[in-house]
Coordinates of C-alpha atoms in Angstrom, one line a residue:
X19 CA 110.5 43.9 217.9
X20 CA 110.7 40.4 217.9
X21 CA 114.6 38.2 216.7
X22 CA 115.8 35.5 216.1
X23 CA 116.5 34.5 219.2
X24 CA 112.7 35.4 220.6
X25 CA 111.5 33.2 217.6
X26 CA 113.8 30.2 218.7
X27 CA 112.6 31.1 222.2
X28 CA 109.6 30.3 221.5
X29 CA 109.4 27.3 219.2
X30 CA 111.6 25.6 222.2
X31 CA 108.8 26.4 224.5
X32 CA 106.2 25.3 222.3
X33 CA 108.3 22.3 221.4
X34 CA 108.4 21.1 225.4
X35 CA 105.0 21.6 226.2
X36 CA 102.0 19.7 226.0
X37 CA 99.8 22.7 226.2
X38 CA 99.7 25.8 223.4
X39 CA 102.0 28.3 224.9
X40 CA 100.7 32.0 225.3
X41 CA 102.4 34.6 222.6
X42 CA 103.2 38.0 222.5
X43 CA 99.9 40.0 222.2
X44 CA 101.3 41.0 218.1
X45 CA 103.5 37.7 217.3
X46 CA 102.1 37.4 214.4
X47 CA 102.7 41.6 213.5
X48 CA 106.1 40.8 214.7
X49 CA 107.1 38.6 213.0
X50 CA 106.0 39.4 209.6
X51 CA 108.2 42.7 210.1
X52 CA 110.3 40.7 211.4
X53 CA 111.0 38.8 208.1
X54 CA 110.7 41.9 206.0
X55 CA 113.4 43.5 208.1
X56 CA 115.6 40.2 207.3
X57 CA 114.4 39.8 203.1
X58 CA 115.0 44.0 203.1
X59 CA 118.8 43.7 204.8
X60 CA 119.4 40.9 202.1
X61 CA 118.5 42.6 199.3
X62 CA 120.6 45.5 200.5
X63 CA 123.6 44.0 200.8
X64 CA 125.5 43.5 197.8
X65 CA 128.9 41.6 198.6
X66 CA 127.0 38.2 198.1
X67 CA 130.4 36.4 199.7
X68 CA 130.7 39.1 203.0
X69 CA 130.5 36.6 205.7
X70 CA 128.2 38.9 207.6
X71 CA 125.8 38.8 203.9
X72 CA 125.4 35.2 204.7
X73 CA 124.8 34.7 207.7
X74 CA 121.5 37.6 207.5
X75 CA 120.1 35.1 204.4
X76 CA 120.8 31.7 206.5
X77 CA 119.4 33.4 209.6
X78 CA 116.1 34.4 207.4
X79 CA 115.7 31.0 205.9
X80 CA 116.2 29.5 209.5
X81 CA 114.1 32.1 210.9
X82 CA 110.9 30.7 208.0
X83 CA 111.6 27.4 209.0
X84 CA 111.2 28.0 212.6
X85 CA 108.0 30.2 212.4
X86 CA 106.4 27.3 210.0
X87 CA 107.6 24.4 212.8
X88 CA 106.0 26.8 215.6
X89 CA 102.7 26.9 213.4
X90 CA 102.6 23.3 212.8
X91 CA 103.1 22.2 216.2
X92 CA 99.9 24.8 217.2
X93 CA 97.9 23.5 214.6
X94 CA 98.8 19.7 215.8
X95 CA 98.1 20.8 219.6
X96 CA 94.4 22.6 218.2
X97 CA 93.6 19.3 216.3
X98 CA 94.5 17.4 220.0
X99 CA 92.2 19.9 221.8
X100 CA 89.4 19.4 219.6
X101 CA 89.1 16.0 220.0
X102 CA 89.1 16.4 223.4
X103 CA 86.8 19.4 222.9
X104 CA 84.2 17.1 221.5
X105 CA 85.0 14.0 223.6
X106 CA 84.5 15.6 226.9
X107 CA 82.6 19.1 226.3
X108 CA 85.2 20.6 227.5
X109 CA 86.6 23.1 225.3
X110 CA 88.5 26.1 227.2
X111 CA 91.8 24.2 228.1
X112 CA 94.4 26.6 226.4
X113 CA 91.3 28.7 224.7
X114 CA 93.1 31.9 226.2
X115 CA 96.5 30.8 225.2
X116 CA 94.9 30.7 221.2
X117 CA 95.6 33.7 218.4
X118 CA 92.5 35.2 217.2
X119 CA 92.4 32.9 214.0
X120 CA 93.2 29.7 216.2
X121 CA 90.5 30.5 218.1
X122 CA 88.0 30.5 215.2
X123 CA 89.6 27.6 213.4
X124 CA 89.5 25.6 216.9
X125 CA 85.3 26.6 216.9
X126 CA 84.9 25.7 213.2
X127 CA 86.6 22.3 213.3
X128 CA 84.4 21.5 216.8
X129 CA 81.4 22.3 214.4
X130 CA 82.8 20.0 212.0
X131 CA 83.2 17.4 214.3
X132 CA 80.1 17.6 216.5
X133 CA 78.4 17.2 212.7
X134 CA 80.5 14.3 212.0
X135 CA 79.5 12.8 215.2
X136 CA 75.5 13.6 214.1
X137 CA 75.4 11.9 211.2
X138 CA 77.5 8.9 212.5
X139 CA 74.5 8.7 215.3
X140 CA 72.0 9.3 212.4
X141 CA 73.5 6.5 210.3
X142 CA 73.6 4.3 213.2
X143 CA 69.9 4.8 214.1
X144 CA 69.2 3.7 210.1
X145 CA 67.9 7.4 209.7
X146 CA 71.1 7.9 206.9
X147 CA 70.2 10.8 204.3
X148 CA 72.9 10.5 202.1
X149 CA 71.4 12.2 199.1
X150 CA 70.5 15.8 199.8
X151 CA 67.3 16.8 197.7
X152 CA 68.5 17.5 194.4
X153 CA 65.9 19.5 193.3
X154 CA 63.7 22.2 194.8
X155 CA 60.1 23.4 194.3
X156 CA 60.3 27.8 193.7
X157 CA 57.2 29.5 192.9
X158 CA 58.6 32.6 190.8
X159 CA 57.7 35.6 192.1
X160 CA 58.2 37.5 188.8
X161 CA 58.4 37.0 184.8
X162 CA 61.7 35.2 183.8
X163 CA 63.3 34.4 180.9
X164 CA 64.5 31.2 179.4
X165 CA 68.2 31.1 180.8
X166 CA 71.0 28.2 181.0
X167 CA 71.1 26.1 184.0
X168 CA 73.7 24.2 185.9
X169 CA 74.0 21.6 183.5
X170 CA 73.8 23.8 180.3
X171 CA 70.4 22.7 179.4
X172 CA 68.0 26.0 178.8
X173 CA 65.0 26.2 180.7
X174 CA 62.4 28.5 181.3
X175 CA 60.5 31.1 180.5
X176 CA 58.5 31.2 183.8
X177 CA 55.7 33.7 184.6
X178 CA 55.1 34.9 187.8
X179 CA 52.9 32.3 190.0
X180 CA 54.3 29.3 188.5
X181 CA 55.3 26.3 189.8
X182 CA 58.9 24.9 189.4
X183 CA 61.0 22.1 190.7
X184 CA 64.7 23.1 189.9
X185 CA 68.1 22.0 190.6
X186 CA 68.7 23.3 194.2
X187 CA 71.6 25.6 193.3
X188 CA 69.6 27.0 190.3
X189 CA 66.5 27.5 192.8
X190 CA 69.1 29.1 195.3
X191 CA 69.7 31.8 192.4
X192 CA 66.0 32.5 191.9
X193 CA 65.5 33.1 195.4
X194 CA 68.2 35.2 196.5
X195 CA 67.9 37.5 193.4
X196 CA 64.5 37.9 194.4
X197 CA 62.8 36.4 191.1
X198 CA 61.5 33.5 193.6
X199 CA 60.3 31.6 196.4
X200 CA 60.8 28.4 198.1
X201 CA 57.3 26.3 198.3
X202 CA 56.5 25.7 202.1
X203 CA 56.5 21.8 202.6

């Protein structure tokens, strides 16, 4: 089980490196029970002014504050490496060094980036689509009945083979309750 000491141990290491630091196999485990082991011993102890009282509640407060600092600086260091991810293409520096949900925040946030970087080259080219299709054309599948949309107007009732073009997120409704289908451009 992980202390105090292992916790400072590690946010000094993670503090005088450039590169994300590898972690225990279950840090994160570990120090959640950590924590609980520290908020459970102070709300044992009932001598508020036992010098021994204090310390436990300063040494849990410290022991948030360094946890939080540790997260921080991994999150900076991800942010560092994904820019450099999409930059270069090269994207497994520290990848094995990375806890399970760095890992997948790290892949999202490349995704969000190599977007970015798509429509900037889209804009650029004057091919810029900033308006997504508001509406969408749905043939209905089955009967439906007048119902509220989006905007709280009431539309409808449709019979089954009829044409529609509907707000997008209304249409996305239809068609993943089954009531309808998008038309094939």
């Amino acid at each position: 089980m992980l202390n105090y000491n292992d916790v400072y141990e590690i946010l000094r290491k993670e503090k005088y490196s450039e590169i994300l630091q590898p972690l225990p196999k279950d840090f994160l485990k570990d120090v959640g029970e950590y924590l609980n082991d520290r908020k459970e011993q102070s709300a044992k102890d009932e001598d508020m002014f036992n010098e021994s009282v204090l310390k436990n509640k300063k040494q849990l407060e410290n022991s948030i504050a360094l946890f939080k600092e540790i997260i921080l600086r991994r999150k900076k260091k991800l942010l560092n490496l994904v820019f450099v991810a999409t930059e270069t293409g090269i994207m497994k520096r520290d990848y094995e060094n990375m806890m399970p949900f760095e890992k997948e925040m790290f892949d999202n946030l490349v995704r969000a980036f190599e977007e970015g970087d798509k429509m900037l080259t889209r804009i650029m080219q004057g091919k810029n689509e900033t308006h997504k299709e508001e509406n969408t054309m749905i043939i209905f599948s089955q009967d439906v009945d007048k119902f509220v949309d989006m905007s709280g107007n009431t539309i409808g009732p449709f019979s089954s083979g009829e044409l529609a073009n509907l707000d997008r997120v209304v249409s996305e409704i239809l068609i993943s309750d089954g009531k309808a289908r998008k038309v094939d451009d």
